[in-house]
Amino acid sequence: MPDTQMLLNAIDAQASMSYGSDNDNGELARQRALALDSFQGKNIEPATKGTSQVVDWTIFETAQFILPSLTRIFAAGDDVVEFEPVGKEDEDVAKQESQVLNHLVTQKNNWFLTCLVWFQDALITKNAYCMAEMEEKLITETERYESQSEEQVTLLLEDDLEITGQEQRDDPNDPGLLIDPANGQPIDPNDQETTVGAMALYALSGQEPERQFKQIFDVEVRRVEPKKQLRFTVLPPENCRISQDTPDFTLNDCPYFEYFTDITLSDLRKLGYDVDDDIASRDSSFDDSLESNARDEILGTERSDTDNPVDPSMRMVRARTVWIQFDYDEDGIAELQKVVVVADKILEKNGEPVIESASRIPVASLVPFINTHRHIGISVADLTFDIQRIKTKFLRSGLNSLDLATNPRHAASKKVNLDDLLVSRSGAIVQVDTQLPDVAGHVVPLQTQNTFPDAQQGLAYMDTVVESRVGVTKQFQGIDASANNDHDRIGQLSSMAAQRVEQIARIFGNGVENLFSIAHELVIKSGHQMEAIKLRGEWVDIDPTQWRTGRDMRVVAPFAAGNKDSLLNRLMILRGIHSEAAAAGHPMVQQDDSYELALEISKAADLMGTKYFTDPATVEPPPPPPDHTETALQIENKKVDNEADDEARQSEFDVNKLASDEAIKKYGIDVNAQTTITVAQINAGKTLDAERLKADLRDEPIKLGNDAIKATGDAVTNLQGRLEDSIDKLSDAVKETKKLATAPIKIVRENGKIIGKEVAGQFVPLEDG
């Protein structure tokens, strides 16, 4: 196993030769402390007692003029960076990565406050550092539950809770079960016989009846849950040590970076480290730095003594998080290692020192002005510190001269009472010990020239120096009301100032890209599982395992440099071009293009575009209209199909007509035969009835009489009429049948199948023939 002591020795060697250490005689710390004091307007160069002690605030004003523009550029919307797809098939995944990462950074963290602190550090203290980490903590929560039944306590324990305390008592709402004195067992309330016997025994013994009550519990439980969260921490520059071999202001090729902080033993244990109560708390580098003292003195605070607190877990120690290039596996190649050191010991987990291989230092660096080929940059305070000193001198001299001009010194003879002369109030009397008439000659005011107007001119000149160095002008900030008529000059100055601040923003954009790249890699490598999160009002399933490491990205925040009105005007020009192209039907403007332009206009107006516009990709397209166009082949095929259908229908019609003719012919023969038979039967009936009638008349002429003969004749006539009506109806039925048989037949189809036929307007189903 490699020797950890060699690693500790390498760390100490690198720390002693890094920026922020004592090897530069504290020059960097002195400059930073001076910048912090000047930024807060501290009187670092007191004037002679009795004169003006006013201090100019040029450094504060310059930084605060630039800072709002920078925060509005990078923290005004939901989208800060955008990932570039590798291929056409990768566009959806890249878009999802952009949305998720922007959501984690801007919504799950206080991104505005992070930018504000990070950017202000850079403007004042040269370099600023922001660390991204996937924080994993054991969150301990203590909860108390009262009046819980045994079943409820069992359910609580199923949630992996640890009971740290409990109290048990009888349930006051339970009537209880009577105890049988004979066997000491509870009696069933429904067992009346046993209950009566037990009560009798209690009465004979003179004892109070004993009862068994349900038990309830007051429990205190502890819940320990691991919590994983992407977190950003702006590191105080005075707490960072960076190798002097770092080639530029970024940390991409930095061989050594250290960040130290004061932390309690309890917080270290929450991070999973094994820490003893007696671990050394301080080392020789634990003394507060000049920068730290400057911050504390500004706030009027003092550090409390946390070396020996009452609670040992709250004892403060200095933890050094170190990234160092070191050949720990002894393969001849130095790799980037991460360790946490307290005093002279590498912290351990489960009894083993925690030495982790790292792909990069998860810290992004910013500088407002680059010092080429060196890591330490140039701050706004560096550029304006001498101006603040000069303006402070002008202010003090101008105010002193104004004070002397309005309240001058006096020359007085020895005859003047000096006590009266020192009283400076209206109408005051000065006693003079003399009899001479020229009393005024004993008190002569000394004339002092008022140089305050000259001081004002000097201050105005120094403002122009600030403009030329940093680019910040009053016109750029819109605070010079007297220059409102000079629109051209204001526009030029605003544009020049915007370009200078835009340059700072572009340098900061590099650091922002690095920070998001680090966060992207942390999300991929932290074991994130597929989950659903709400993005822009919609729930989206994300799967970080499908993301790509090392994907290219770009900052999508527009570099408006505080001049968003100009940006908005340019976007509106593009909107006009879009409208004209869309009206002309030109393909260079599509629906997605118009949506993206609308979002950019919303950003420039400091509005949330997704609140006012709907992403076309989330809208289901309408169903396509039916296609009525037919190709020549389709028309020819349709014509052939129609001709085949006509031939089939004609053949079917011929078959049906032949069958109908045969049926009509057969039906006609049957009807004629039946008619002949019926007529013969009727005629035969008439003859038979006549003969019977003649016989009856011949045999019984007297019995019937003339009335009977008449009635019989009427009956015969009535019968003959009914027979004639039947013959007429039968003839009509034959004609109708013949008409139906000779009527044209129309084939009836449904879904391409023959289901019947239509004859003379009447439908005949297929199953009915």
PDB file of C-alpha atoms in Angstrom, residues 604-733:
ATOM      1  CA  ALA A 604     -34.376  40.820 -23.464  1.00  0.00           C
ATOM      2  CA  ALA A 605     -37.553  42.175 -21.876  1.00  0.00           C
ATOM      3  CA  ASP A 606     -36.703  40.388 -18.584  1.00  0.00           C
ATOM      4  CA  LEU A 607     -39.756  38.165 -18.899  1.00  0.00           C
ATOM      5  CA  MET A 608     -40.223  34.413 -18.779  1.00  0.00           C
ATOM      6  CA  GLY A 609     -40.948  33.437 -22.375  1.00  0.00           C
ATOM      7  CA  THR A 610     -42.315  29.985 -21.553  1.00  0.00           C
ATOM      8  CA  LYS A 611     -45.132  31.680 -19.645  1.00  0.00           C
ATOM      9  CA  TYR A 612     -46.394  33.463 -22.743  1.00  0.00           C
ATOM     10  CA  PHE A 613     -45.496  31.089 -25.600  1.00  0.00           C
ATOM     11  CA  THR A 614     -46.045  27.368 -26.166  1.00  0.00           C
ATOM     12  CA  ASP A 615     -43.288  25.206 -27.540  1.00  0.00           C
ATOM     13  CA  PRO A 616     -44.499  23.875 -30.928  1.00  0.00           C
ATOM     14  CA  ALA A 617     -42.797  20.563 -30.161  1.00  0.00           C
ATOM     15  CA  THR A 618     -45.276  19.957 -27.324  1.00  0.00           C
ATOM     16  CA  VAL A 619     -48.369  20.506 -29.509  1.00  0.00           C
ATOM     17  CA  GLU A 620     -49.835  17.521 -31.339  1.00  0.00           C
ATOM     18  CA  PRO A 621     -50.085  18.239 -35.077  1.00  0.00           C
ATOM     19  CA  PRO A 622     -53.602  18.224 -36.614  1.00  0.00           C
ATOM     20  CA  PRO A 623     -54.569  15.171 -38.671  1.00  0.00           C
ATOM     21  CA  PRO A 624     -53.598  15.529 -42.343  1.00  0.00           C
ATOM     22  CA  PRO A 625     -56.459  16.349 -44.780  1.00  0.00           C
ATOM     23  CA  PRO A 626     -57.744  13.463 -46.899  1.00  0.00           C
ATOM     24  CA  ASP A 627     -55.814  12.980 -50.123  1.00  0.00           C
ATOM     25  CA  HIS A 628     -58.270  13.200 -53.052  1.00  0.00           C
ATOM     26  CA  THR A 629     -55.611  13.034 -55.726  1.00  0.00           C
ATOM     27  CA  GLU A 630     -55.312   9.773 -57.676  1.00  0.00           C
ATOM     28  CA  THR A 631     -52.555   8.566 -59.862  1.00  0.00           C
ATOM     29  CA  ALA A 632     -53.168   7.346 -63.416  1.00  0.00           C
ATOM     30  CA  LEU A 633     -52.538   3.762 -62.291  1.00  0.00           C
ATOM     31  CA  GLN A 634     -55.118   4.118 -59.489  1.00  0.00           C
ATOM     32  CA  ILE A 635     -57.684   5.501 -61.983  1.00  0.00           C
ATOM     33  CA  GLU A 636     -57.012   2.657 -64.460  1.00  0.00           C
ATOM     34  CA  ASN A 637     -57.285   0.019 -61.706  1.00  0.00           C
ATOM     35  CA  LYS A 638     -60.497   1.587 -60.503  1.00  0.00           C
ATOM     36  CA  LYS A 639     -61.893   1.569 -64.069  1.00  0.00           C
ATOM     37  CA  VAL A 640     -61.045  -2.122 -64.495  1.00  0.00           C
ATOM     38  CA  ASP A 641     -62.661  -2.898 -61.123  1.00  0.00           C
ATOM     39  CA  ASN A 642     -65.817  -1.009 -62.131  1.00  0.00           C
ATOM     40  CA  GLU A 643     -66.027  -2.840 -65.460  1.00  0.00           C
ATOM     41  CA  ALA A 644     -65.636  -6.186 -63.709  1.00  0.00           C
ATOM     42  CA  ASP A 645     -68.344  -5.219 -61.247  1.00  0.00           C
ATOM     43  CA  ASP A 646     -70.664  -4.214 -64.142  1.00  0.00           C
ATOM     44  CA  GLU A 647     -70.102  -7.545 -65.891  1.00  0.00           C
ATOM     45  CA  ALA A 648     -70.750  -9.421 -62.669  1.00  0.00           C
ATOM     46  CA  ARG A 649     -73.926  -7.439 -62.059  1.00  0.00           C
ATOM     47  CA  GLN A 650     -75.114  -8.005 -65.673  1.00  0.00           C
ATOM     48  CA  SER A 651     -74.454 -11.743 -65.426  1.00  0.00           C
ATOM     49  CA  GLU A 652     -76.239 -11.897 -62.131  1.00  0.00           C
ATOM     50  CA  PHE A 653     -79.145  -9.907 -63.605  1.00  0.00           C
ATOM     51  CA  ASP A 654     -79.419 -12.293 -66.583  1.00  0.00           C
ATOM     52  CA  VAL A 655     -79.452 -15.299 -64.281  1.00  0.00           C
ATOM     53  CA  ASN A 656     -82.077 -13.762 -62.046  1.00  0.00           C
ATOM     54  CA  LYS A 657     -84.198 -12.680 -65.071  1.00  0.00           C
ATOM     55  CA  LEU A 658     -84.128 -16.191 -66.547  1.00  0.00           C
ATOM     56  CA  ALA A 659     -85.123 -17.656 -63.205  1.00  0.00           C
ATOM     57  CA  SER A 660     -87.893 -15.067 -62.889  1.00  0.00           C
ATOM     58  CA  ASP A 661     -89.210 -15.832 -66.414  1.00  0.00           C
ATOM     59  CA  GLU A 662     -89.332 -19.545 -65.643  1.00  0.00           C
ATOM     60  CA  ALA A 663     -91.078 -18.872 -62.377  1.00  0.00           C
ATOM     61  CA  ILE A 664     -93.628 -16.583 -64.056  1.00  0.00           C
ATOM     62  CA  LYS A 665     -94.303 -19.094 -66.809  1.00  0.00           C
ATOM     63  CA  LYS A 666     -94.748 -21.909 -64.296  1.00  0.00           C
ATOM     64  CA  TYR A 667     -96.830 -19.668 -62.077  1.00  0.00           C
ATOM     65  CA  GLY A 668     -99.035 -18.664 -65.057  1.00  0.00           C
ATOM     66  CA  ILE A 669     -99.635 -22.282 -65.987  1.00  0.00           C
ATOM     67  CA  ASP A 670    -100.522 -23.134 -62.418  1.00  0.00           C
ATOM     68  CA  VAL A 671    -102.835 -20.152 -62.129  1.00  0.00           C
ATOM     69  CA  ASN A 672    -104.616 -20.958 -65.432  1.00  0.00           C
ATOM     70  CA  ALA A 673    -105.070 -24.552 -64.423  1.00  0.00           C
ATOM     71  CA  GLN A 674    -106.325 -23.596 -61.009  1.00  0.00           C
ATOM     72  CA  THR A 675    -108.686 -21.045 -62.570  1.00  0.00           C
ATOM     73  CA  THR A 676    -110.099 -23.640 -65.018  1.00  0.00           C
ATOM     74  CA  ILE A 677    -110.647 -26.075 -62.178  1.00  0.00           C
ATOM     75  CA  THR A 678    -112.307 -23.452 -60.026  1.00  0.00           C
ATOM     76  CA  VAL A 679    -114.646 -22.285 -62.830  1.00  0.00           C
ATOM     77  CA  ALA A 680    -115.564 -25.897 -63.608  1.00  0.00           C
ATOM     78  CA  GLN A 681    -116.246 -26.494 -59.932  1.00  0.00           C
ATOM     79  CA  ILE A 682    -118.413 -23.380 -59.783  1.00  0.00           C
ATOM     80  CA  ASN A 683    -120.346 -24.346 -62.925  1.00  0.00           C
ATOM     81  CA  ALA A 684    -120.735 -27.872 -61.641  1.00  0.00           C
ATOM     82  CA  GLY A 685    -121.983 -26.464 -58.352  1.00  0.00           C
ATOM     83  CA  LYS A 686    -124.504 -24.311 -60.112  1.00  0.00           C
ATOM     84  CA  THR A 687    -125.823 -27.271 -62.123  1.00  0.00           C
ATOM     85  CA  LEU A 688    -125.930 -29.484 -59.034  1.00  0.00           C
ATOM     86  CA  ASP A 689    -127.735 -26.882 -56.986  1.00  0.00           C
ATOM     87  CA  ALA A 690    -130.237 -26.286 -59.795  1.00  0.00           C
ATOM     88  CA  GLU A 691    -130.970 -29.967 -60.104  1.00  0.00           C
ATOM     89  CA  ARG A 692    -131.392 -30.278 -56.356  1.00  0.00           C
ATOM     90  CA  LEU A 693    -133.660 -27.311 -56.377  1.00  0.00           C
ATOM     91  CA  LYS A 694    -135.812 -28.792 -59.199  1.00  0.00           C
ATOM     92  CA  ALA A 695    -136.046 -32.075 -57.325  1.00  0.00           C
ATOM     93  CA  ASP A 696    -137.051 -30.407 -54.156  1.00  0.00           C
ATOM     94  CA  LEU A 697    -139.692 -28.387 -55.936  1.00  0.00           C
ATOM     95  CA  ARG A 698    -141.013 -31.447 -57.679  1.00  0.00           C
ATOM     96  CA  ASP A 699    -141.079 -33.571 -54.584  1.00  0.00           C
ATOM     97  CA  GLU A 700    -142.389 -31.062 -52.117  1.00  0.00           C
ATOM     98  CA  PRO A 701    -144.137 -28.217 -54.020  1.00  0.00           C
ATOM     99  CA  ILE A 702    -146.735 -27.693 -51.385  1.00  0.00           C
ATOM    100  CA  LYS A 703    -144.263 -27.685 -48.452  1.00  0.00           C
ATOM    101  CA  LEU A 704    -141.980 -24.837 -49.738  1.00  0.00           C
ATOM    102  CA  GLY A 705    -144.521 -22.569 -51.260  1.00  0.00           C
ATOM    103  CA  ASN A 706    -143.829 -19.519 -53.261  1.00  0.00           C
ATOM    104  CA  ASP A 707    -141.737 -17.771 -50.497  1.00  0.00           C
ATOM    105  CA  ALA A 708    -139.336 -20.663 -50.212  1.00  0.00           C
ATOM    106  CA  ILE A 709    -138.777 -20.704 -53.931  1.00  0.00           C
ATOM    107  CA  LYS A 710    -137.987 -16.988 -53.899  1.00  0.00           C
ATOM    108  CA  ALA A 711    -135.521 -17.276 -50.966  1.00  0.00           C
ATOM    109  CA  THR A 712    -133.702 -20.128 -52.632  1.00  0.00           C
ATOM    110  CA  GLY A 713    -133.297 -18.135 -55.791  1.00  0.00           C
ATOM    111  CA  ASP A 714    -131.802 -15.207 -53.901  1.00  0.00           C
ATOM    112  CA  ALA A 715    -129.285 -17.491 -52.191  1.00  0.00           C
ATOM    113  CA  VAL A 716    -128.195 -18.956 -55.515  1.00  0.00           C
ATOM    114  CA  THR A 717    -127.780 -15.432 -56.944  1.00  0.00           C
ATOM    115  CA  ASN A 718    -125.694 -14.338 -53.904  1.00  0.00           C
ATOM    116  CA  LEU A 719    -123.409 -17.350 -54.213  1.00  0.00           C
ATOM    117  CA  GLN A 720    -122.848 -16.680 -57.863  1.00  0.00           C
ATOM    118  CA  GLY A 721    -121.849 -13.046 -57.090  1.00  0.00           C
ATOM    119  CA  ARG A 722    -119.277 -14.096 -54.513  1.00  0.00           C
ATOM    120  CA  LEU A 723    -117.743 -16.582 -56.922  1.00  0.00           C
ATOM    121  CA  GLU A 724    -117.409 -13.897 -59.600  1.00  0.00           C
ATOM    122  CA  ASP A 725    -115.629 -11.533 -57.101  1.00  0.00           C
ATOM    123  CA  SER A 726    -113.168 -14.261 -56.209  1.00  0.00           C
ATOM    124  CA  ILE A 727    -112.400 -14.838 -59.867  1.00  0.00           C
ATOM    125  CA  ASP A 728    -111.738 -11.064 -60.370  1.00  0.00           C
ATOM    126  CA  LYS A 729    -109.361 -10.865 -57.386  1.00  0.00           C
ATOM    127  CA  LEU A 730    -107.507 -13.945 -58.557  1.00  0.00           C
ATOM    128  CA  SER A 731    -107.075 -12.367 -61.973  1.00  0.00           C
ATOM    129  CA  ASP A 732    -105.675  -9.154 -60.405  1.00  0.00           C
ATOM    130  CA  ALA A 733    -103.199 -11.193 -58.336  1.00  0.00           C
TER     131      ALA A 733
END
